Amino acid sequence: MTAAAPPPTDPGATPTTARSLAPDIARGAMLLLIALANVHLYVYGHPVGIRAYPRDVDGPDQVVALLQVMLVDGRAYPLFALLFGYGIVQLAWRRSAVGLPAPAVTRLVRRRGAWMIVIGLAHGVLLWSGDIIGAYGLLAVLMAGLLVRGTDLSLLVTATVGVVLATMVYALTGLTMPGEPQALLPSMTMEDPGTALISRAVEWASFGVGQAFAVFGAVALGAWAARRRLLDEPERHRPLLVRIAVCGIGAAILLGLPLALMIAQLWTAPPLVAVLLAGALHALGGYAGGAGYAAAFGLLAIRVAQRGGPGPVTHALQACGQRSLSCYLAQSVAFVALLPAWTLGLGDDAQLWQAALVAAGAWLVILLVAVASDRAGYRGPAEILLRRLTYGPRRSHADLTAHT
């Protein structure tokens, strides 16, 4: 009688040498976009208007506002969401390859998402109420079945619905905030740490669902792209990636231009219909830009492979991308240490260009730390924590499929 083969064990975290290059360098560069997109929300002390930018900008701030709204604002998080959906499919494939059935993989994705909500809650309450980790965790819980077992058609329909709804709802983001608010997030202006903490808890709860709603279509689109291995095997899809990159980034610039002109005070007193249309076009351009940036990094991965491997810059982005959760949290630590009223308060009446320099500087320092960690052979601490919370002690295939 032949002995039964032992059940396969969980494959564990993907070795860094086996990871696809394009998604990692995209995540590393994406963190710069996220830093630039977030940092102006830490600034307070002057009336804010459209998308929490200052109502009155001039000089260098006009240039920063114009470029940021077209290239960064509303573009970074769709890219993040697309890569998140892509990563969920990669996770599912890796587990399926060792024999885990789809229901077990779906439960695993939901468990991972639930712990992301917990991490996002801690991040949002303690540091940054604009946290996106909890929102993506919520999407993992709600969309796990679709991402793991849904058909290609269902993913494309979900992506289309997400784009349409986001475009319609976010037309309102072109409107100026009523009254004379000094910050989109009131916690930034509070000097008492305890009061600010309570305010952040309320802000996190109210903003999280809205952020998830804004990007669920991009998550589905990322899953669809992963099934075609667009970033895992970019050389096979080069013509398509070129078209997506050119059209996507071009659309992001053109569709973001009307709102950018308004925020930069280069188009003053536009009619209401133009304001609403500009907000809708900006949201649509965000989805296009996210896809365009992802495709551009796929093309960069092809070029890196042709040159024989990553150079210093590409390797740094790769190291940062492999630790994207830790690096994202580290940005909040850096910003919180410097800018809110309850810490050093350097965000009080700061200019946009000054905030952008803080964002770029923080990202660069974190990038160098990621490189040092990679050379020392250390994974990101947040990645290690999330894995342990999700999987617990290393479990066998039989454990993971119990109660299937």
XYZ file of C-alpha atoms in Angstrom:
404
model
C 0.000 0.000 0.000
C 1.431 3.335 -1.046
C 1.638 5.963 1.687
C -0.336 9.133 1.055
C 1.733 12.171 0.273
C 1.862 14.706 3.139
C -0.374 17.732 2.691
C 1.409 20.777 1.292
C 2.229 23.515 3.729
C 1.562 27.192 3.330
C 4.243 28.546 0.961
C 4.975 31.509 3.186
C 6.018 34.946 2.078
C 7.326 35.169 -1.461
C 11.151 35.347 -1.417
C 12.320 38.784 -2.536
C 14.349 37.214 -5.341
C 11.179 35.601 -6.718
C 9.020 38.720 -6.690
C 8.030 40.459 -9.908
C 10.012 43.635 -10.492
C 7.359 45.917 -12.010
C 4.800 45.847 -9.147
C 7.536 46.485 -6.580
C 9.106 49.469 -8.336
C 5.604 50.814 -8.962
C 4.830 50.582 -5.235
C 8.106 52.270 -4.331
C 7.489 55.217 -6.664
C 3.804 55.299 -5.706
C 4.805 56.134 -2.140
C 6.309 59.407 -3.347
C 3.011 60.260 -5.045
C 1.096 59.369 -1.885
C 3.411 61.526 0.235
C 2.851 64.496 -2.082
C -0.899 63.853 -2.205
C -1.225 63.672 1.587
C 1.152 66.280 2.902
C -0.948 69.365 2.086
C -3.687 67.936 4.331
C -1.319 68.430 7.281
C -1.102 72.168 6.549
C -3.469 74.469 8.429
C -3.849 78.095 9.489
C -5.411 79.514 6.323
C -8.821 78.995 4.678
C -8.972 75.883 2.517
C -11.165 75.327 -0.493
C -11.267 72.854 -3.379
C -9.875 69.453 -2.346
C -8.457 71.062 0.811
C -5.960 73.211 -1.084
C -5.539 76.816 0.112
C -8.141 79.170 -1.311
C -5.494 81.697 -2.251
C -2.217 80.589 -3.811
C 0.413 82.550 -5.681
C 3.948 82.284 -6.948
C 5.600 78.889 -6.369
C 2.419 77.525 -4.785
C 0.558 77.998 -8.042
C 3.108 75.849 -9.859
C 2.959 73.164 -7.156
C -0.853 73.146 -7.154
C -1.041 72.971 -10.950
C 1.398 70.062 -11.262
C 0.139 68.207 -8.217
C -3.531 68.246 -9.212
C -2.777 66.999 -12.721
C -0.126 64.396 -11.860
C -0.582 63.364 -8.210
C -3.859 64.358 -6.586
C -6.471 61.640 -7.117
C -3.973 59.601 -9.137
C -1.833 58.028 -6.388
C -4.626 56.165 -4.625
C -6.122 54.616 -7.779
C -2.604 53.369 -8.552
C -2.324 52.033 -4.983
C -5.728 50.329 -5.357
C -4.821 48.814 -8.711
C -1.618 47.361 -7.257
C -3.560 46.113 -4.234
C -5.969 44.184 -6.457
C -3.027 42.902 -8.463
C -1.329 41.689 -5.289
C -4.445 39.859 -4.084
C -4.474 37.775 -7.270
C -0.752 37.058 -6.902
C -1.417 35.866 -3.338
C -4.304 33.697 -4.523
C -2.239 32.104 -7.291
C 0.601 31.309 -4.912
C -1.733 29.536 -2.495
C -3.628 27.763 -5.267
C -0.323 26.459 -6.636
C 0.184 24.369 -3.464
C -3.334 22.962 -3.634
C -5.432 25.336 -1.536
C -9.016 25.351 -2.867
C -10.624 28.640 -3.818
C -12.918 28.851 -0.739
C -9.889 28.548 1.571
C -8.021 31.216 -0.384
C -11.065 33.490 -0.209
C -11.206 33.107 3.570
C -7.505 33.855 3.789
C -7.944 37.077 1.804
C -10.820 38.099 4.069
C -8.764 37.353 7.179
C -5.901 39.436 5.825
C -8.339 42.242 5.039
C -9.818 42.126 8.543
C -6.389 42.554 10.091
C -5.675 45.405 7.690
C -8.767 47.144 9.070
C -7.342 46.744 12.577
C -3.947 48.098 11.518
C -5.680 50.938 9.679
C -7.698 51.786 12.778
C -4.563 51.978 14.910
C -2.809 54.050 12.240
C -5.783 56.356 11.790
C -6.422 56.988 15.482
C -2.801 57.287 16.580
C -1.299 59.095 13.597
C -3.151 59.863 10.355
C -6.936 59.807 10.038
C -6.647 59.883 6.259
C -5.376 56.285 6.485
C -6.021 54.089 3.452
C -5.001 50.712 4.929
C -8.347 50.225 6.630
C -10.227 51.143 3.453
C -8.312 48.567 1.415
C -8.818 46.025 4.176
C -12.561 46.651 3.954
C -12.420 46.117 0.194
C -10.516 42.852 0.692
C -13.221 41.609 3.050
C -16.082 42.652 0.766
C -14.513 41.750 -2.573
C -12.548 38.598 -1.703
C -14.919 36.262 -3.517
C -14.886 38.418 -6.640
C -11.107 38.838 -6.657
C -10.368 35.146 -6.128
C -13.230 33.401 -7.961
C -14.977 36.030 -10.064
C -15.000 35.854 -13.836
C -13.080 38.282 -15.997
C -16.393 39.783 -17.081
C -17.473 40.383 -13.485
C -14.167 42.117 -12.733
C -14.515 44.385 -15.769
C -18.142 45.193 -14.931
C -17.148 46.051 -11.347
C -14.303 48.241 -12.612
C -16.655 50.064 -14.984
C -19.277 50.609 -12.291
C -16.573 51.888 -9.953
C -15.293 54.383 -12.499
C -18.797 55.652 -13.333
C -19.866 56.041 -9.702
C -16.629 57.712 -8.652
C -16.884 60.125 -11.572
C -20.461 61.054 -10.678
C -19.979 61.415 -6.928
C -16.625 63.144 -7.081
C -18.027 65.884 -9.248
C -18.805 67.500 -5.887
C -15.121 67.669 -4.984
C -14.810 70.650 -7.294
C -16.899 72.716 -4.896
C -15.271 75.036 -2.378
C -15.636 73.985 1.256
C -18.293 76.103 3.031
C -17.363 78.529 5.783
C -13.764 79.286 6.710
C -12.288 75.898 7.648
C -8.593 75.968 8.459
C -8.021 72.314 7.542
C -9.907 69.426 6.010
C -8.997 67.373 9.095
C -9.761 69.411 12.257
C -7.418 67.217 14.320
C -4.461 68.916 12.612
C -5.295 72.226 14.287
C -5.729 70.856 17.838
C -2.876 71.422 20.272
C -4.108 68.983 22.935
C -3.005 65.431 21.989
C -5.982 63.784 23.694
C -8.539 65.968 21.946
C -6.759 65.438 18.636
C -6.817 61.653 19.151
C -10.578 61.631 19.675
C -11.036 63.819 16.611
C -8.885 61.476 14.521
C -11.032 58.508 15.519
C -14.141 60.295 14.227
C -12.345 61.417 11.063
C -11.024 57.918 10.329
C -14.472 56.361 10.643
C -16.052 58.947 8.354
C -13.336 59.033 5.691
C -12.595 55.311 5.455
C -15.811 54.228 3.738
C -15.587 57.126 1.297
C -12.041 56.211 0.322
C -13.028 52.581 -0.223
C -15.933 53.673 -2.405
C -13.641 55.868 -4.485
C -11.248 53.097 -5.523
C -13.092 49.756 -5.510
C -13.213 49.841 -9.310
C -9.426 50.182 -9.463
C -9.023 47.133 -7.206
C -11.128 45.077 -9.615
C -9.166 46.430 -12.577
C -5.900 45.474 -10.891
C -7.159 41.929 -10.357
C -8.134 41.701 -14.042
C -4.658 42.917 -15.051
C -3.010 40.374 -12.742
C -4.869 37.517 -14.393
C -3.186 38.550 -17.629
C 0.161 38.962 -15.860
C 0.583 42.400 -17.381
C 3.207 43.390 -14.816
C 4.595 39.908 -14.104
C 5.427 39.358 -17.781
C 5.532 42.897 -19.187
C 7.687 41.946 -22.160
C 4.803 39.870 -23.534
C 2.440 42.859 -23.357
C 4.722 45.720 -24.371
C 2.498 47.244 -27.119
C -0.518 47.239 -24.800
C 1.481 48.725 -21.938
C 2.760 51.508 -24.211
C -0.787 52.425 -25.199
C -2.025 52.344 -21.602
C 0.899 54.433 -20.354
C 0.619 57.110 -23.041
C -3.159 57.345 -23.050
C -3.548 56.981 -19.283
C -1.014 59.594 -18.212
C -2.086 61.892 -21.046
C -5.720 61.607 -19.938
C -4.739 62.288 -16.325
C -3.096 65.546 -17.358
C -5.816 66.729 -19.723
C -8.769 65.727 -17.543
C -7.138 67.178 -14.457
C -6.269 70.487 -16.083
C -9.607 72.324 -15.518
C -9.634 71.631 -11.771
C -5.907 72.366 -11.571
C -6.462 75.792 -13.124
C -9.188 76.525 -10.573
C -7.101 75.426 -7.574
C -4.057 77.346 -8.850
C -6.232 80.487 -9.129
C -5.594 80.674 -12.857
C -9.300 80.223 -13.606
C -11.262 82.326 -11.169
C -15.041 82.456 -10.715
C -15.927 79.555 -13.054
C -19.642 78.773 -13.496
C -21.119 76.019 -11.329
C -21.530 73.622 -14.247
C -17.829 73.988 -15.054
C -16.897 73.304 -11.423
C -18.971 70.121 -11.312
C -17.666 68.953 -14.669
C -14.088 69.654 -13.611
C -14.535 67.542 -10.473
C -15.965 64.647 -12.491
C -13.219 64.824 -15.117
C -10.569 64.934 -12.402
C -11.897 61.696 -10.902
C -12.003 60.006 -14.294
C -8.476 61.182 -14.977
C -7.389 59.655 -11.673
C -8.368 56.167 -12.798
C -6.674 56.717 -16.152
C -3.552 58.044 -14.493
C -3.324 55.150 -12.059
C -3.456 52.660 -14.920
C -1.002 54.741 -16.940
C 1.547 54.894 -14.140
C 1.291 51.132 -13.550
C 1.878 50.475 -17.252
C 4.830 52.866 -17.299
C 6.513 50.902 -14.526
C 5.881 47.717 -16.457
C 7.771 49.263 -19.362
C 10.551 50.326 -17.006
C 10.849 46.723 -15.827
C 11.382 45.629 -19.451
C 14.182 48.156 -19.837
C 15.790 47.052 -16.573
C 15.718 43.414 -17.700
C 17.313 44.360 -21.029
C 20.133 46.088 -19.141
C 20.821 42.982 -17.099
C 19.186 43.947 -13.803
C 18.256 46.882 -11.556
C 20.586 49.825 -11.192
C 20.906 51.769 -7.920
C 17.743 53.850 -8.407
C 15.580 50.964 -9.588
C 16.894 48.767 -6.799
C 16.017 51.450 -4.254
C 12.461 51.694 -5.581
C 12.237 47.900 -5.538
C 13.378 47.717 -1.905
C 10.872 50.383 -0.931
C 8.079 48.635 -2.819
C 8.839 45.333 -1.118
C 8.250 47.154 2.190
C 5.449 49.426 1.009
C 3.236 49.005 4.087
C 6.091 49.808 6.471
C 7.197 52.750 4.332
C 3.637 54.101 4.132
C 3.342 54.025 7.920
C 6.790 55.602 8.256
C 5.612 58.582 6.195
C 2.884 59.229 8.732
C 5.397 59.065 11.570
C 7.591 61.645 9.822
C 4.729 64.000 8.957
C 3.107 63.754 12.383
C 6.395 64.478 14.135
C 6.717 67.763 12.249
C 3.436 69.261 11.103
C 0.270 68.988 13.305
C -0.453 71.494 16.068
C -0.240 68.753 18.708
C 3.426 68.075 17.835
C 5.914 70.619 16.457
C 3.215 72.532 14.560
C 5.349 73.315 11.520
C 2.282 72.926 9.321
C 0.807 76.160 10.680
C 0.413 78.473 7.668
C 3.036 76.534 5.716
C 3.176 77.046 1.965
C 2.405 74.305 -0.531
C 5.932 74.262 -1.882
C 7.330 73.875 1.631
C 4.988 70.955 2.356
C 5.973 69.324 -0.948
C 9.647 69.534 0.018
C 8.862 67.885 3.358
C 7.042 65.082 1.508
C 9.871 64.499 -0.960
C 12.481 64.643 1.796
C 10.622 62.166 4.003
C 10.158 59.781 1.089
C 13.856 59.975 0.223
C 14.965 59.230 3.788
C 12.534 56.301 4.021
C 13.775 55.062 0.632
C 17.352 54.983 1.955
C 16.249 53.131 5.081
C 14.491 50.572 2.870
C 17.701 50.065 0.891
C 19.691 49.578 4.099
C 17.090 47.080 5.342
C 17.283 45.191 2.070
C 21.061 44.956 2.241
C 20.807 43.698 5.834
C 18.232 41.109 4.795
C 15.380 42.552 6.888
C 11.771 42.563 5.735
C 9.507 45.443 6.667
C 8.212 45.212 10.259
C 4.637 45.998 9.219
C 4.748 43.262 6.568
C 5.980 40.771 9.172
C 3.243 41.825 11.591
C 0.478 41.532 8.997
C 1.684 38.099 7.958
C 1.779 36.818 11.528
C -1.657 38.226 12.272
C -3.058 36.699 9.092
C -1.511 33.250 9.253
C -0.495 32.787 12.868
C 1.955 29.881 13.305
C 2.839 28.224 9.989
C -0.134 26.016 9.192
C -0.514 23.080 6.880
C -2.799 22.767 3.907
C -5.159 20.641 6.017
C -5.427 23.348 8.682
C -6.147 26.043 6.135
C -8.824 23.998 4.391
C -10.608 22.872 7.526
C -14.340 23.594 7.476
C -14.222 24.274 3.739
